[in-house]
mmCIF file of C-alpha atoms in Angstrom:
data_model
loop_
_atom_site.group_PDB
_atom_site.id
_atom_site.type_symbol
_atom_site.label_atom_id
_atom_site.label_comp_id
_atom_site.label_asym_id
_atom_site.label_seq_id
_atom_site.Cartn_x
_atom_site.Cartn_y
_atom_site.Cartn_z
ATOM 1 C CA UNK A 1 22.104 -28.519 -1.304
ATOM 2 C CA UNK A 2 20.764 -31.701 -0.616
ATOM 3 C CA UNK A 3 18.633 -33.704 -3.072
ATOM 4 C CA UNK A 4 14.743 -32.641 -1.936
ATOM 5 C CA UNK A 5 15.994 -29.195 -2.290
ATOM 6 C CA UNK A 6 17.598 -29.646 -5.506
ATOM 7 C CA UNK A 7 14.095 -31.526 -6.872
ATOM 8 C CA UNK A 8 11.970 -28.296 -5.403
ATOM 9 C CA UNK A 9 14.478 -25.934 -7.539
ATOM 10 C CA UNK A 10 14.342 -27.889 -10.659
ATOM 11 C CA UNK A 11 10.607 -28.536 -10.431
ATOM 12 C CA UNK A 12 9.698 -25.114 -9.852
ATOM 13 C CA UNK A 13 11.739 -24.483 -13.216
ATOM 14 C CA UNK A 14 9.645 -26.998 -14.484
ATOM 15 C CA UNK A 15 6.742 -25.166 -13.663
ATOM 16 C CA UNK A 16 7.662 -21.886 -15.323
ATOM 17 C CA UNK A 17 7.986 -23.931 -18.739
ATOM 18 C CA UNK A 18 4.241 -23.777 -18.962
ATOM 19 C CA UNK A 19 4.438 -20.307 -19.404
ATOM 20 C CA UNK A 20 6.205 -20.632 -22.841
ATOM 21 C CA UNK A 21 5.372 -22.141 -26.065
ATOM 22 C CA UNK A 22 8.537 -23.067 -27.777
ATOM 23 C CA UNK A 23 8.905 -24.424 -31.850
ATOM 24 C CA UNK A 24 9.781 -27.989 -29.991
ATOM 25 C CA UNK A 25 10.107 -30.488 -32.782
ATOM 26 C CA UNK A 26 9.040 -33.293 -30.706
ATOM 27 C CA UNK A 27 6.938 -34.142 -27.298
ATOM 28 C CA UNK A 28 4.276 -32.687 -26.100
ATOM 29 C CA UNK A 29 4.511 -28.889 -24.423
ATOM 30 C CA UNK A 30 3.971 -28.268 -21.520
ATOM 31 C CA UNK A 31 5.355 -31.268 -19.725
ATOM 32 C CA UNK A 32 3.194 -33.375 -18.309
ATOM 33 C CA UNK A 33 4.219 -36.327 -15.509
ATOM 34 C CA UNK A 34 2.791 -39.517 -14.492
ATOM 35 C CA UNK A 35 2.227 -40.020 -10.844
ATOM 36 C CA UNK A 36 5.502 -41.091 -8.633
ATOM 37 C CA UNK A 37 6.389 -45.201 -8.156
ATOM 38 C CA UNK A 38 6.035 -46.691 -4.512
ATOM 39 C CA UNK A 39 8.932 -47.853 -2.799
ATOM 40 C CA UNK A 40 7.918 -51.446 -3.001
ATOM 41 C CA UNK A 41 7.874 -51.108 -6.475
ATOM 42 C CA UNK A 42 11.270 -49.850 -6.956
ATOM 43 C CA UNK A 43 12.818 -52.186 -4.913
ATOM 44 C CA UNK A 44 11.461 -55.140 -6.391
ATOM 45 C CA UNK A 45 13.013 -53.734 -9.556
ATOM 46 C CA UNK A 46 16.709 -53.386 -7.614
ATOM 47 C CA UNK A 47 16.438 -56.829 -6.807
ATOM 48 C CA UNK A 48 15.307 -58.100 -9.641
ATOM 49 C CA UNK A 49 18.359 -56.696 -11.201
ATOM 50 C CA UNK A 50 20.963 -56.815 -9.032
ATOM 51 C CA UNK A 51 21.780 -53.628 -9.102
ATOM 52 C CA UNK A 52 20.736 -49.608 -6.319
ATOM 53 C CA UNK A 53 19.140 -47.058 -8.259
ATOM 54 C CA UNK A 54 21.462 -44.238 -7.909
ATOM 55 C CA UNK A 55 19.853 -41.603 -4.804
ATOM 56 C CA UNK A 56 18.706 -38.967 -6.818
ATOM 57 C CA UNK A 57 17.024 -40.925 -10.104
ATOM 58 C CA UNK A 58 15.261 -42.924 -7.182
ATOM 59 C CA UNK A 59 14.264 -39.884 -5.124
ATOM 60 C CA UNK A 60 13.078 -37.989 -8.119
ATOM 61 C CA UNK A 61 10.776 -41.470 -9.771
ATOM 62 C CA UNK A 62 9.543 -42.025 -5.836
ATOM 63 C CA UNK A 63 8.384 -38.423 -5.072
ATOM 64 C CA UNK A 64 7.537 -36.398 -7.787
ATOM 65 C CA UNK A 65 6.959 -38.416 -11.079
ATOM 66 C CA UNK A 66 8.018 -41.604 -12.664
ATOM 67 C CA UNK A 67 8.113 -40.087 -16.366
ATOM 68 C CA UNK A 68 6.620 -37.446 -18.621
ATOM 69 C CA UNK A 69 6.346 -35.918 -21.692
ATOM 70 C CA UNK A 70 9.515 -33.636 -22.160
ATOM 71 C CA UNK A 71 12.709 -33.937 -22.608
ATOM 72 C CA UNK A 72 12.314 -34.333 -26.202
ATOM 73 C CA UNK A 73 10.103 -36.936 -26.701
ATOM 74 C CA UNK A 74 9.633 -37.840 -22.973
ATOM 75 C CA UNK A 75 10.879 -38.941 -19.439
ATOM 76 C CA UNK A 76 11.077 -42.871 -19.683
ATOM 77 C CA UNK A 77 9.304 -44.583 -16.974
ATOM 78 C CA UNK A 78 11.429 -47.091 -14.901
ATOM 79 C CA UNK A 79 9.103 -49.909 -16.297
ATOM 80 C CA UNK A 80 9.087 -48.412 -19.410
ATOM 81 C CA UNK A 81 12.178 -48.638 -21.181
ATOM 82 C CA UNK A 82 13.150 -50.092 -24.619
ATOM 83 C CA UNK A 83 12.888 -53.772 -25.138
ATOM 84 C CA UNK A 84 16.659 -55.693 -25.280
ATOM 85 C CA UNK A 85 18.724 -53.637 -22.996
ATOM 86 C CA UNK A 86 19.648 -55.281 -19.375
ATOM 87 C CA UNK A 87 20.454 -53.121 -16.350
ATOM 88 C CA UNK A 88 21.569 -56.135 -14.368
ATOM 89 C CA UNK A 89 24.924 -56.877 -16.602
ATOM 90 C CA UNK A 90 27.842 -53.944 -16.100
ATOM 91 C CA UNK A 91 28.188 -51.318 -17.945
ATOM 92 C CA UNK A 92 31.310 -51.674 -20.331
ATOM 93 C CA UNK A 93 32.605 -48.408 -20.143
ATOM 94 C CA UNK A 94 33.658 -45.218 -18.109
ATOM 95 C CA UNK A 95 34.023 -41.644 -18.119
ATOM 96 C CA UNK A 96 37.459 -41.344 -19.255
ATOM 97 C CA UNK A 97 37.403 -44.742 -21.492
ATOM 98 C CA UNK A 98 33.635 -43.796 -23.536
ATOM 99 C CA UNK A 99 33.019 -45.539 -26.953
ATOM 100 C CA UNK A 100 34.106 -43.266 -30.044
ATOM 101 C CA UNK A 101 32.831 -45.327 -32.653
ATOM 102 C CA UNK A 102 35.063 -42.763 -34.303
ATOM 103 C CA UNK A 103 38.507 -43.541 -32.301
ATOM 104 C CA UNK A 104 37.690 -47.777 -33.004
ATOM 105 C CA UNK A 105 40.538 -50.028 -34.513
ATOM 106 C CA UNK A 106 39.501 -52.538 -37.178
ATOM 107 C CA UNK A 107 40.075 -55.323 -34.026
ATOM 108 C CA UNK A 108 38.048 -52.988 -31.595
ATOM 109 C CA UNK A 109 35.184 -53.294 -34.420
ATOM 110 C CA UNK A 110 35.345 -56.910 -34.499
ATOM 111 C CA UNK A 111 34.936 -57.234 -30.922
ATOM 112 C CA UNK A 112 32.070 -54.747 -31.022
ATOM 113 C CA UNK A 113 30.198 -56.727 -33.809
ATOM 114 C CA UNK A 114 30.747 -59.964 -32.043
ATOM 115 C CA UNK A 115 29.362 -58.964 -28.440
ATOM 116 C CA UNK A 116 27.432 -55.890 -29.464
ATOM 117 C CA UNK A 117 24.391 -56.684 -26.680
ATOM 118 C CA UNK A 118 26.728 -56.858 -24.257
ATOM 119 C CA UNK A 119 28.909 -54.159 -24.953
ATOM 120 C CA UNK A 120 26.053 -51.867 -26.093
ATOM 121 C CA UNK A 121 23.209 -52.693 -23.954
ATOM 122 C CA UNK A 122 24.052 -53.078 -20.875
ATOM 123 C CA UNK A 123 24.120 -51.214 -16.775
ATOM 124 C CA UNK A 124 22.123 -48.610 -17.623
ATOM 125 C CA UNK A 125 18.321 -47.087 -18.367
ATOM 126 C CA UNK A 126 17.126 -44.761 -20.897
ATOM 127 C CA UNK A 127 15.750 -41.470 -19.747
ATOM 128 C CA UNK A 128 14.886 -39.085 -22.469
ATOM 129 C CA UNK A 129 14.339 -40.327 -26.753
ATOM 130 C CA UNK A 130 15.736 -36.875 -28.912
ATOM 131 C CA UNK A 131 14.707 -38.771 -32.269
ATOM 132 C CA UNK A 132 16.847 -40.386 -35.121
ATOM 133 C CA UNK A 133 18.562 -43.169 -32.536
ATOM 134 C CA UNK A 134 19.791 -40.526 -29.894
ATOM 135 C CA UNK A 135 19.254 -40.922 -26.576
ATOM 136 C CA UNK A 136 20.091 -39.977 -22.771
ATOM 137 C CA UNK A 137 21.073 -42.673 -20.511
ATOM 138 C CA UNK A 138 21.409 -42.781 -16.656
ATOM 139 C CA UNK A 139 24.447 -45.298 -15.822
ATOM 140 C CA UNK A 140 23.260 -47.590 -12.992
ATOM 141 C CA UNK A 141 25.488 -50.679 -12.585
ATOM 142 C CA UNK A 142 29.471 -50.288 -13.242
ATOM 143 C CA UNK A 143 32.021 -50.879 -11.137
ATOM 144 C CA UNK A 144 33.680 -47.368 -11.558
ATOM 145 C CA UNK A 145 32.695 -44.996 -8.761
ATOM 146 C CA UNK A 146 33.176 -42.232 -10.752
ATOM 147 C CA UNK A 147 30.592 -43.686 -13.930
ATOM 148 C CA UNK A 148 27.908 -44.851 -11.279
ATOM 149 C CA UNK A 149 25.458 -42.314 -11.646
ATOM 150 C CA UNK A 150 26.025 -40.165 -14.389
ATOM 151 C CA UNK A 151 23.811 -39.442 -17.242
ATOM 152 C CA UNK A 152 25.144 -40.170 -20.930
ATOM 153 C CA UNK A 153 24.431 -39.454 -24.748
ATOM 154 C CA UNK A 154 24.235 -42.593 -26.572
ATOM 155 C CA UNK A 155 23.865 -42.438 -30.444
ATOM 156 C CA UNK A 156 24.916 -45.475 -32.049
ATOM 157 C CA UNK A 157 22.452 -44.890 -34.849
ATOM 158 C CA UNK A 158 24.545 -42.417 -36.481
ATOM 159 C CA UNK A 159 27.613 -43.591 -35.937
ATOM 160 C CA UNK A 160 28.742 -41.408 -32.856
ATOM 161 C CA UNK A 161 28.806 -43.874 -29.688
ATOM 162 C CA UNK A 162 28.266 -43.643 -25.925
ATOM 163 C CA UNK A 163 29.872 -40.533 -24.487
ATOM 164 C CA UNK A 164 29.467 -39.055 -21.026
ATOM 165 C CA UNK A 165 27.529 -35.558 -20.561
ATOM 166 C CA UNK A 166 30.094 -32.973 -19.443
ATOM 167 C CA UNK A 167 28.710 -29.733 -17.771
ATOM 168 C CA UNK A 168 29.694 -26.799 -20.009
ATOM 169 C CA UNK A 169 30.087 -24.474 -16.792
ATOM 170 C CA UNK A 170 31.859 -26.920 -14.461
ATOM 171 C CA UNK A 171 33.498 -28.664 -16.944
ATOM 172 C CA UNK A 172 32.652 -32.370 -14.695
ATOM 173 C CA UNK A 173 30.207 -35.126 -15.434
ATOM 174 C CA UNK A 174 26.475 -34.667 -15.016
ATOM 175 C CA UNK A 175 23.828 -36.860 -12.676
ATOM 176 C CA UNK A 176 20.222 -37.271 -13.412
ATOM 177 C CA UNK A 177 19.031 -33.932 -11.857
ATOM 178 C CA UNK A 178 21.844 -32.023 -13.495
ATOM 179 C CA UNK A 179 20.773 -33.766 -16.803
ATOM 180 C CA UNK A 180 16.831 -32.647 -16.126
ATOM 181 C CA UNK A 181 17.929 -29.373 -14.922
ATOM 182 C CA UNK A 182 19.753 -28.253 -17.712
ATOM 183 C CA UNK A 183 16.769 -29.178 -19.699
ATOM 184 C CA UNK A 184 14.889 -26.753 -17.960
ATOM 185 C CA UNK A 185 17.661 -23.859 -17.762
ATOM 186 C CA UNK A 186 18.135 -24.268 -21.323
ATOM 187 C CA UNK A 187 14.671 -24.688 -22.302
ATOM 188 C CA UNK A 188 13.617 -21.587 -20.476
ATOM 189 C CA UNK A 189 16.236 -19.768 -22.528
ATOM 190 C CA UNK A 190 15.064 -20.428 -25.746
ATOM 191 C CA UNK A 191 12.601 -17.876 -27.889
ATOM 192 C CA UNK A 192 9.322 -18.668 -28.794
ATOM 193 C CA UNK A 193 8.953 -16.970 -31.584
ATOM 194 C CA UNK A 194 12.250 -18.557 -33.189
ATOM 195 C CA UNK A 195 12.826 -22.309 -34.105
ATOM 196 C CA UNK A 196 15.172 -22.839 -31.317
ATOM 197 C CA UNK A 197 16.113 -26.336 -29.734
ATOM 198 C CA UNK A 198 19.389 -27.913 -28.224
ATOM 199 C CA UNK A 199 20.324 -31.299 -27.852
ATOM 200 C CA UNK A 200 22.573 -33.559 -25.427
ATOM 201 C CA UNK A 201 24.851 -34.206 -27.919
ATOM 202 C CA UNK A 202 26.092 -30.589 -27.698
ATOM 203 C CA UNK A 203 27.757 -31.186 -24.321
ATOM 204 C CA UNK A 204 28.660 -35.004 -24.513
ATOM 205 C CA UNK A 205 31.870 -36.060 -25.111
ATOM 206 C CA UNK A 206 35.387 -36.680 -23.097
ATOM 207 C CA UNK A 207 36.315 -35.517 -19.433
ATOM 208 C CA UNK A 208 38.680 -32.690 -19.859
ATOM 209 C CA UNK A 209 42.611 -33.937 -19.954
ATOM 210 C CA UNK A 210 41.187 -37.494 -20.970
ATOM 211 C CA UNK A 211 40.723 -36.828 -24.616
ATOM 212 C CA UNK A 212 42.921 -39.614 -27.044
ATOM 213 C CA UNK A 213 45.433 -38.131 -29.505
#
């Protein structure tokens, strides 16, 4: 399927959320979007970083909306991301090699508290603020082909780390539409008249077979 058809699918999901009023804890229901960037726009932003916006996140900002107000607590805007991070310096790590703040020697700490910018906030953008530090990120500059692209949970807040988001039905790492249509699929599941919610941090963690002792 290629990516305007995968867009029309998701969006049309999107659409049916107005038909339910779920306990959300945060963000305002139903989503709401902000009107699409121009190409000119976007591409001043690429240059100005250094860095290509990977197809579908650029597809999606350029033709249907550049934000809104679900996930969570909303769709960052490209322009509208927190203050301090830099997409134009690589991203430090990759989908089999994430940061388990967990799985850190005392000398892996050091290192972390001695270049912590650029080991924590750098080559990629936020999309999506679930509250109490945790976030989804979009990876978009790394020189690992299989990183570029993918959507992770970062929750350095609480102690947790950077992990990628692994598909619980495929089992493989997740790009920006799969991110924003499991939002939908697994928003659409949930009971309104029950205090239901998920989070990203369910389904992040290691690739399969890449998992440290």
């Amino acid at each position: 399927m290629d990516i305007d058809a995968r867009i029309k699918r998701i969006m049309e999901k999107m659409e049916k959320l107005s038909e339910k009023d779920p306990e959300f804890p945060c963000g305002d229901f139903p989503p709401e979007w902000n009107k699409p960037l121009k190409e000119e726009r976007v591409a001043k932003f690429e240059e100005k970083h250094g860095i290509k916006l990977p197809e579908d996140y650029r597809r999606f900002i350029t033709t249907v909306t550049d934000g809104g107000s679900q996930p969570f607590y909303g769709l960052y805007g490209l322009f509208n991301q927190e203050k301090g991070f830099d997409p134009g310096r690589k991203f430090m790590y990759t989908v089999k090699k994430p940061l388990d703040l967990f799985k850190l020697s005392e000398e892996e700490y050091e290192e972390l508290d001695d270049n912590y910018e650029e080991l924590t906030h750098s080559g990629f953008i936020f999309l999506s603020d679930e509250g109490c530090g945790m976030y989804s990120i979009l990876v978009v500059n790394t020189d690992d082909k299989d990183t570029y692209g993918t959507a992770w949970y970062y929750d350095l807040a609480n102690d947790a780390g950077m992990f990628p988001l692994i598909h619980p039905s495929t089992h493989k790492t997740m790009d920006f539409l799969d991110w924003l249509e499991y939002y939908a699929d697994k928003t659409l599941e949930l009971d309104n008249d029950e205090y239901e919610f998920f989070g990203y941090g369910e389904i992040a963690g290691y690739l399969p077979g890449t998992e440290p002792e």
